[in-house]
Amino acid sequence: MGATTAIMLFVSVLLHELGHSVVALRYKIPVRSITLFLFGGVAQIGAEPPSAIAEFLIAIAGPIVSLVLTGIFCIVQPLLAGMLPLLALGKVPGLHQPGSGAFST
């Protein structure tokens, strides 16, 4: 169960960083790499954004992905209420996502 929770957390961090990267690519800014750490990650882009609005949208994309994931985990939790091990799987990433959304750029 712990390994599954760790994988879910890792995937949620990856999705957060992919949010930044997809928006950067939309503005034709190359993404050099995505480095993942235990509780976070870094998407390294290859150029400066063309405008302040582009920079803002790139920065806010990751937290938006995290908040969407929070919503998904909150919706799934009541469906898993009768299955305690699965409920725990929904709670851990669900608790991580708001923090990831609030403190990330």
mmCIF file of N, CA and C in Angstrom:
data_model
loop_
_atom_site.group_PDB
_atom_site.id
_atom_site.type_symbol
_atom_site.label_atom_id
_atom_site.label_comp_id
_atom_site.label_asym_id
_atom_site.label_seq_id
_atom_site.Cartn_x
_atom_site.Cartn_y
_atom_site.Cartn_z
ATOM 1 N N MET A 1 0.831 -1.193 0.000
ATOM 2 C CA MET A 1 0.000 0.000 0.000
ATOM 3 C C MET A 1 0.874 1.255 0.000
ATOM 4 N N GLY A 2 1.970 1.211 0.750
ATOM 5 C CA GLY A 2 2.867 2.362 0.806
ATOM 6 C C GLY A 2 3.509 2.648 -0.537
ATOM 7 N N ALA A 3 3.870 1.584 -1.259
ATOM 8 C CA ALA A 3 4.486 1.766 -2.578
ATOM 9 C C ALA A 3 3.491 2.392 -3.549
ATOM 10 N N THR A 4 2.247 1.971 -3.478
ATOM 11 C CA THR A 4 1.221 2.537 -4.352
ATOM 12 C C THR A 4 1.004 4.013 -4.048
ATOM 13 N N THR A 5 0.976 4.365 -2.780
ATOM 14 C CA THR A 5 0.826 5.769 -2.394
ATOM 15 C C THR A 5 2.006 6.592 -2.884
ATOM 16 N N ALA A 6 3.208 6.058 -2.748
ATOM 17 C CA ALA A 6 4.397 6.775 -3.218
ATOM 18 C C ALA A 6 4.347 6.975 -4.727
ATOM 19 N N ILE A 7 3.905 5.975 -5.456
ATOM 20 C CA ILE A 7 3.793 6.098 -6.913
ATOM 21 C C ILE A 7 2.751 7.147 -7.278
ATOM 22 N N MET A 8 1.618 7.143 -6.570
ATOM 23 C CA MET A 8 0.582 8.146 -6.848
ATOM 24 C C MET A 8 1.099 9.557 -6.579
ATOM 25 N N LEU A 9 1.860 9.720 -5.522
ATOM 26 C CA LEU A 9 2.436 11.014 -5.193
ATOM 27 C C LEU A 9 3.430 11.436 -6.269
ATOM 28 N N PHE A 10 4.268 10.504 -6.700
ATOM 29 C CA PHE A 10 5.244 10.766 -7.744
ATOM 30 C C PHE A 10 4.558 11.162 -9.048
ATOM 31 N N VAL A 11 3.497 10.454 -9.412
ATOM 32 C CA VAL A 11 2.750 10.766 -10.638
ATOM 33 C C VAL A 11 2.094 12.138 -10.528
ATOM 34 N N SER A 12 1.584 12.493 -9.358
ATOM 35 C CA SER A 12 0.956 13.809 -9.208
ATOM 36 C C SER A 12 1.989 14.928 -9.339
ATOM 37 N N VAL A 13 3.210 14.712 -8.849
ATOM 38 C CA VAL A 13 4.276 15.700 -9.018
ATOM 39 C C VAL A 13 4.648 15.802 -10.499
ATOM 40 N N LEU A 14 4.719 14.659 -11.173
ATOM 41 C CA LEU A 14 5.022 14.664 -12.603
ATOM 42 C C LEU A 14 3.956 15.423 -13.387
ATOM 43 N N LEU A 15 2.689 15.182 -13.084
ATOM 44 C CA LEU A 15 1.608 15.896 -13.776
ATOM 45 C C LEU A 15 1.683 17.401 -13.525
ATOM 46 N N HIS A 16 2.030 17.791 -12.308
ATOM 47 C CA HIS A 16 2.192 19.208 -11.977
ATOM 48 C C HIS A 16 3.264 19.834 -12.869
ATOM 49 N N GLU A 17 4.412 19.179 -12.968
ATOM 50 C CA GLU A 17 5.508 19.711 -13.786
ATOM 51 C C GLU A 17 5.161 19.677 -15.275
ATOM 52 N N LEU A 18 4.427 18.657 -15.694
ATOM 53 C CA LEU A 18 3.983 18.614 -17.087
ATOM 54 C C LEU A 18 3.036 19.765 -17.402
ATOM 55 N N GLY A 19 2.266 20.198 -16.408
ATOM 56 C CA GLY A 19 1.405 21.375 -16.607
ATOM 57 C C GLY A 19 2.216 22.598 -16.985
ATOM 58 N N HIS A 20 3.302 22.843 -16.241
ATOM 59 C CA HIS A 20 4.188 23.950 -16.591
ATOM 60 C C HIS A 20 4.757 23.763 -17.997
ATOM 61 N N SER A 21 5.201 22.553 -18.282
ATOM 62 C CA SER A 21 5.885 22.273 -19.543
ATOM 63 C C SER A 21 4.973 22.410 -20.757
ATOM 64 N N VAL A 22 3.756 21.917 -20.647
ATOM 65 C CA VAL A 22 2.822 21.984 -21.776
ATOM 66 C C VAL A 22 2.525 23.436 -22.145
ATOM 67 N N VAL A 23 2.326 24.272 -21.147
ATOM 68 C CA VAL A 23 2.052 25.687 -21.435
ATOM 69 C C VAL A 23 3.298 26.355 -22.024
ATOM 70 N N ALA A 24 4.469 26.010 -21.522
ATOM 71 C CA ALA A 24 5.705 26.565 -22.097
ATOM 72 C C ALA A 24 5.848 26.157 -23.555
ATOM 73 N N LEU A 25 5.584 24.910 -23.859
ATOM 74 C CA LEU A 25 5.664 24.448 -25.240
ATOM 75 C C LEU A 25 4.639 25.141 -26.130
ATOM 76 N N ARG A 26 3.500 25.467 -25.567
ATOM 77 C CA ARG A 26 2.471 26.184 -26.332
ATOM 78 C C ARG A 26 2.969 27.564 -26.773
ATOM 79 N N TYR A 27 3.839 28.153 -25.958
ATOM 80 C CA TYR A 27 4.447 29.436 -26.303
ATOM 81 C C TYR A 27 5.769 29.246 -27.047
ATOM 82 N N LYS A 28 5.988 28.030 -27.536
ATOM 83 C CA LYS A 28 7.188 27.688 -28.312
ATOM 84 C C LYS A 28 8.482 27.908 -27.530
ATOM 85 N N ILE A 29 8.413 27.670 -26.235
ATOM 86 C CA ILE A 29 9.585 27.731 -25.370
ATOM 87 C C ILE A 29 10.019 26.288 -25.131
ATOM 88 N N PRO A 30 11.244 25.948 -25.509
ATOM 89 C CA PRO A 30 11.676 24.558 -25.321
ATOM 90 C C PRO A 30 11.802 24.206 -23.836
ATOM 91 N N VAL A 31 11.450 22.980 -23.535
ATOM 92 C CA VAL A 31 11.602 22.461 -22.177
ATOM 93 C C VAL A 31 12.811 21.539 -22.201
ATOM 94 N N ARG A 32 13.870 21.935 -21.522
ATOM 95 C CA ARG A 32 15.115 21.164 -21.544
ATOM 96 C C ARG A 32 15.015 19.882 -20.740
ATOM 97 N N SER A 33 14.412 19.975 -19.590
ATOM 98 C CA SER A 33 14.305 18.771 -18.752
ATOM 99 C C SER A 33 13.268 18.986 -17.664
ATOM 100 N N ILE A 34 12.819 17.865 -17.123
ATOM 101 C CA ILE A 34 11.974 17.873 -15.930
ATOM 102 C C ILE A 34 12.693 17.006 -14.906
ATOM 103 N N THR A 35 13.025 17.596 -13.766
ATOM 104 C CA THR A 35 13.690 16.865 -12.694
ATOM 105 C C THR A 35 12.693 16.688 -11.561
ATOM 106 N N LEU A 36 12.511 15.454 -11.143
ATOM 107 C CA LEU A 36 11.565 15.163 -10.070
ATOM 108 C C LEU A 36 12.309 14.826 -8.791
ATOM 109 N N PHE A 37 11.822 15.381 -7.695
ATOM 110 C CA PHE A 37 12.330 15.086 -6.373
ATOM 111 C C PHE A 37 11.220 14.378 -5.598
ATOM 112 N N LEU A 38 11.480 14.032 -4.366
ATOM 113 C CA LEU A 38 10.498 13.297 -3.576
ATOM 114 C C LEU A 38 9.185 14.068 -3.442
ATOM 115 N N PHE A 39 9.254 15.348 -3.098
ATOM 116 C CA PHE A 39 8.034 16.129 -2.893
ATOM 117 C C PHE A 39 7.934 17.318 -3.833
ATOM 118 N N GLY A 40 8.552 17.257 -4.979
ATOM 119 C CA GLY A 40 8.465 18.369 -5.914
ATOM 120 C C GLY A 40 9.268 18.092 -7.159
ATOM 121 N N GLY A 41 9.396 19.102 -7.967
ATOM 122 C CA GLY A 41 10.134 18.948 -9.204
ATOM 123 C C GLY A 41 10.445 20.294 -9.807
ATOM 124 N N VAL A 42 11.211 20.260 -10.903
ATOM 125 C CA VAL A 42 11.603 21.471 -11.611
ATOM 126 C C VAL A 42 11.508 21.192 -13.100
ATOM 127 N N ALA A 43 10.787 22.043 -13.807
ATOM 128 C CA ALA A 43 10.765 21.994 -15.263
ATOM 129 C C ALA A 43 11.696 23.100 -15.748
ATOM 130 N N GLN A 44 12.786 22.712 -16.396
ATOM 131 C CA GLN A 44 13.764 23.691 -16.867
ATOM 132 C C GLN A 44 13.427 24.074 -18.300
ATOM 133 N N ILE A 45 13.078 25.341 -18.488
ATOM 134 C CA ILE A 45 12.755 25.814 -19.825
ATOM 135 C C ILE A 45 13.990 26.458 -20.445
ATOM 136 N N GLY A 46 14.025 26.452 -21.788
ATOM 137 C CA GLY A 46 15.218 26.867 -22.497
ATOM 138 C C GLY A 46 15.288 28.320 -22.890
ATOM 139 N N ALA A 47 14.266 29.106 -22.607
ATOM 140 C CA ALA A 47 14.275 30.520 -22.982
ATOM 141 C C ALA A 47 13.329 31.288 -22.067
ATOM 142 N N GLU A 48 13.460 32.588 -22.117
ATOM 143 C CA GLU A 48 12.554 33.448 -21.357
ATOM 144 C C GLU A 48 11.188 33.495 -22.046
ATOM 145 N N PRO A 49 10.113 33.551 -21.292
ATOM 146 C CA PRO A 49 8.789 33.706 -21.900
ATOM 147 C C PRO A 49 8.712 35.031 -22.661
ATOM 148 N N PRO A 50 7.920 35.074 -23.734
ATOM 149 C CA PRO A 50 7.863 36.280 -24.567
ATOM 150 C C PRO A 50 7.163 37.466 -23.913
ATOM 151 N N SER A 51 6.369 37.217 -22.883
ATOM 152 C CA SER A 51 5.652 38.312 -22.225
ATOM 153 C C SER A 51 5.397 37.957 -20.770
ATOM 154 N N ALA A 52 4.980 38.957 -20.031
ATOM 155 C CA ALA A 52 4.654 38.721 -18.620
ATOM 156 C C ALA A 52 3.448 37.798 -18.494
ATOM 157 N N ILE A 53 2.502 37.937 -19.393
ATOM 158 C CA ILE A 53 1.315 37.074 -19.345
ATOM 159 C C ILE A 53 1.705 35.624 -19.613
ATOM 160 N N ALA A 54 2.585 35.400 -20.581
ATOM 161 C CA ALA A 54 3.050 34.033 -20.856
ATOM 162 C C ALA A 54 3.757 33.463 -19.638
ATOM 163 N N GLU A 55 4.581 34.267 -18.998
ATOM 164 C CA GLU A 55 5.290 33.812 -17.802
ATOM 165 C C GLU A 55 4.307 33.455 -16.688
ATOM 166 N N PHE A 56 3.287 34.277 -16.515
ATOM 167 C CA PHE A 56 2.275 34.009 -15.496
ATOM 168 C C PHE A 56 1.530 32.713 -15.800
ATOM 169 N N LEU A 57 1.143 32.522 -17.053
ATOM 170 C CA LEU A 57 0.389 31.323 -17.416
ATOM 171 C C LEU A 57 1.232 30.060 -17.245
ATOM 172 N N ILE A 58 2.519 30.157 -17.571
ATOM 173 C CA ILE A 58 3.409 29.013 -17.361
ATOM 174 C C ILE A 58 3.525 28.712 -15.866
ATOM 175 N N ALA A 59 3.674 29.763 -15.074
ATOM 176 C CA ALA A 59 3.834 29.589 -13.628
ATOM 177 C C ALA A 59 2.574 29.034 -12.974
ATOM 178 N N ILE A 60 1.413 29.454 -13.428
ATOM 179 C CA ILE A 60 0.167 29.067 -12.772
ATOM 180 C C ILE A 60 -0.343 27.700 -13.253
ATOM 181 N N ALA A 61 0.176 27.200 -14.373
ATOM 182 C CA ALA A 61 -0.313 25.938 -14.941
ATOM 183 C C ALA A 61 -0.113 24.765 -13.980
ATOM 184 N N GLY A 62 1.049 24.679 -13.339
ATOM 185 C CA GLY A 62 1.304 23.574 -12.404
ATOM 186 C C GLY A 62 0.349 23.572 -11.221
ATOM 187 N N PRO A 63 0.203 24.720 -10.535
ATOM 188 C CA PRO A 63 -0.765 24.755 -9.425
ATOM 189 C C PRO A 63 -2.199 24.458 -9.855
ATOM 190 N N ILE A 64 -2.569 24.851 -11.066
ATOM 191 C CA ILE A 64 -3.926 24.532 -11.539
ATOM 192 C C ILE A 64 -4.079 23.022 -11.686
ATOM 193 N N VAL A 65 -3.059 22.366 -12.240
ATOM 194 C CA VAL A 65 -3.103 20.899 -12.336
ATOM 195 C C VAL A 65 -3.228 20.291 -10.940
ATOM 196 N N SER A 66 -2.469 20.805 -9.981
ATOM 197 C CA SER A 66 -2.531 20.286 -8.617
ATOM 198 C C SER A 66 -3.907 20.471 -8.005
ATOM 199 N N LEU A 67 -4.524 21.617 -8.239
ATOM 200 C CA LEU A 67 -5.861 21.863 -7.689
ATOM 201 C C LEU A 67 -6.910 20.982 -8.358
ATOM 202 N N VAL A 68 -6.756 20.718 -9.655
ATOM 203 C CA VAL A 68 -7.667 19.792 -10.339
ATOM 204 C C VAL A 68 -7.521 18.386 -9.754
ATOM 205 N N LEU A 69 -6.274 17.973 -9.519
ATOM 206 C CA LEU A 69 -6.057 16.664 -8.896
ATOM 207 C C LEU A 69 -6.663 16.605 -7.498
ATOM 208 N N THR A 70 -6.573 17.699 -6.749
ATOM 209 C CA THR A 70 -7.210 17.756 -5.435
ATOM 210 C C THR A 70 -8.705 17.520 -5.557
ATOM 211 N N GLY A 71 -9.330 18.172 -6.526
ATOM 212 C CA GLY A 71 -10.757 17.987 -6.758
ATOM 213 C C GLY A 71 -11.100 16.551 -7.090
ATOM 214 N N ILE A 72 -10.273 15.940 -7.940
ATOM 215 C CA ILE A 72 -10.513 14.538 -8.308
ATOM 216 C C ILE A 72 -10.407 13.639 -7.079
ATOM 217 N N PHE A 73 -9.346 13.842 -6.270
ATOM 218 C CA PHE A 73 -9.195 13.017 -5.067
ATOM 219 C C PHE A 73 -10.330 13.258 -4.079
ATOM 220 N N CYS A 74 -10.821 14.486 -3.973
ATOM 221 C CA CYS A 74 -11.945 14.769 -3.059
ATOM 222 C C CYS A 74 -13.227 14.102 -3.535
ATOM 223 N N ILE A 75 -13.405 14.019 -4.854
ATOM 224 C CA ILE A 75 -14.594 13.350 -5.399
ATOM 225 C C ILE A 75 -14.506 11.844 -5.189
ATOM 226 N N VAL A 76 -13.318 11.294 -5.333
ATOM 227 C CA VAL A 76 -13.132 9.846 -5.233
ATOM 228 C C VAL A 76 -13.205 9.351 -3.781
ATOM 229 N N GLN A 77 -12.790 10.167 -2.828
ATOM 230 C CA GLN A 77 -12.743 9.719 -1.433
ATOM 231 C C GLN A 77 -14.074 9.174 -0.918
ATOM 232 N N PRO A 78 -15.213 9.850 -1.105
ATOM 233 C CA PRO A 78 -16.469 9.283 -0.593
ATOM 234 C C PRO A 78 -16.833 7.947 -1.252
ATOM 235 N N LEU A 79 -16.401 7.767 -2.496
ATOM 236 C CA LEU A 79 -16.686 6.513 -3.178
ATOM 237 C C LEU A 79 -15.896 5.351 -2.573
ATOM 238 N N LEU A 80 -14.793 5.671 -1.908
ATOM 239 C CA LEU A 80 -13.937 4.650 -1.323
ATOM 240 C C LEU A 80 -14.102 4.521 0.192
ATOM 241 N N ALA A 81 -15.112 5.176 0.756
ATOM 242 C CA ALA A 81 -15.272 5.244 2.214
ATOM 243 C C ALA A 81 -15.374 3.865 2.863
ATOM 244 N N GLY A 82 -15.954 2.895 2.193
ATOM 245 C CA GLY A 82 -16.101 1.567 2.766
ATOM 246 C C GLY A 82 -14.845 0.726 2.686
ATOM 247 N N MET A 83 -13.875 1.158 1.906
ATOM 248 C CA MET A 83 -12.637 0.399 1.710
ATOM 249 C C MET A 83 -11.477 1.205 2.276
ATOM 250 N N LEU A 84 -11.184 1.020 3.549
ATOM 251 C CA LEU A 84 -10.201 1.853 4.243
ATOM 252 C C LEU A 84 -8.834 1.911 3.571
ATOM 253 N N PRO A 85 -8.248 0.810 3.106
ATOM 254 C CA PRO A 85 -6.944 0.933 2.459
ATOM 255 C C PRO A 85 -6.994 1.819 1.206
ATOM 256 N N LEU A 86 -8.057 1.682 0.423
ATOM 257 C CA LEU A 86 -8.183 2.513 -0.776
ATOM 258 C C LEU A 86 -8.488 3.961 -0.416
ATOM 259 N N LEU A 87 -9.223 4.172 0.657
ATOM 260 C CA LEU A 87 -9.497 5.534 1.118
ATOM 261 C C LEU A 87 -8.191 6.237 1.476
ATOM 262 N N ALA A 88 -7.295 5.520 2.120
ATOM 263 C CA ALA A 88 -5.991 6.098 2.464
ATOM 264 C C ALA A 88 -5.216 6.471 1.208
ATOM 265 N N LEU A 89 -5.323 5.658 0.165
ATOM 266 C CA LEU A 89 -4.646 5.980 -1.100
ATOM 267 C C LEU A 89 -5.161 7.288 -1.693
ATOM 268 N N GLY A 90 -6.430 7.565 -1.511
ATOM 269 C CA GLY A 90 -6.995 8.816 -2.024
ATOM 270 C C GLY A 90 -6.663 10.010 -1.148
ATOM 271 N N LYS A 91 -6.473 9.777 0.139
ATOM 272 C CA LYS A 91 -6.233 10.893 1.060
ATOM 273 C C LYS A 91 -4.820 11.451 0.970
ATOM 274 N N VAL A 92 -3.821 10.605 0.867
ATOM 275 C CA VAL A 92 -2.436 11.087 0.899
ATOM 276 C C VAL A 92 -2.141 12.024 -0.264
ATOM 277 N N PRO A 93 -2.381 11.622 -1.528
ATOM 278 C CA PRO A 93 -2.134 12.585 -2.603
ATOM 279 C C PRO A 93 -3.090 13.778 -2.524
ATOM 280 N N GLY A 94 -4.297 13.541 -2.044
ATOM 281 C CA GLY A 94 -5.248 14.646 -1.906
ATOM 282 C C GLY A 94 -4.788 15.689 -0.904
ATOM 283 N N LEU A 95 -4.090 15.258 0.133
ATOM 284 C CA LEU A 95 -3.551 16.200 1.109
ATOM 285 C C LEU A 95 -2.315 16.916 0.583
ATOM 286 N N HIS A 96 -1.557 16.273 -0.281
ATOM 287 C CA HIS A 96 -0.336 16.870 -0.841
ATOM 288 C C HIS A 96 -0.669 17.929 -1.883
ATOM 289 N N GLN A 97 -1.703 17.717 -2.664
ATOM 290 C CA GLN A 97 -1.985 18.583 -3.801
ATOM 291 C C GLN A 97 -2.269 20.041 -3.437
ATOM 292 N N PRO A 98 -3.075 20.340 -2.422
ATOM 293 C CA PRO A 98 -3.297 21.765 -2.118
ATOM 294 C C PRO A 98 -1.992 22.484 -1.759
ATOM 295 N N GLY A 99 -1.117 21.819 -1.034
ATOM 296 C CA GLY A 99 0.168 22.423 -0.706
ATOM 297 C C GLY A 99 1.018 22.629 -1.940
ATOM 298 N N SER A 100 0.982 21.653 -2.817
ATOM 299 C CA SER A 100 1.731 21.766 -4.062
ATOM 300 C C SER A 100 1.183 22.913 -4.909
ATOM 301 N N GLY A 101 -0.118 23.047 -4.928
ATOM 302 C CA GLY A 101 -0.728 24.136 -5.688
ATOM 303 C C GLY A 101 -0.473 25.502 -5.082
ATOM 304 N N ALA A 102 -0.441 25.562 -3.755
ATOM 305 C CA ALA A 102 -0.287 26.841 -3.079
ATOM 306 C C ALA A 102 1.144 27.355 -3.060
ATOM 307 N N PHE A 103 2.118 26.451 -2.986
ATOM 308 C CA PHE A 103 3.486 26.878 -2.789
ATOM 309 C C PHE A 103 4.353 26.732 -4.029
ATOM 310 N N SER A 104 3.783 26.349 -5.142
ATOM 311 C CA SER A 104 4.577 26.126 -6.350
ATOM 312 C C SER A 104 4.457 27.306 -7.300
ATOM 313 N N THR A 105 5.498 27.442 -8.103
ATOM 314 C CA THR A 105 5.462 28.417 -9.207
ATOM 315 C C THR A 105 6.082 27.808 -10.419
#
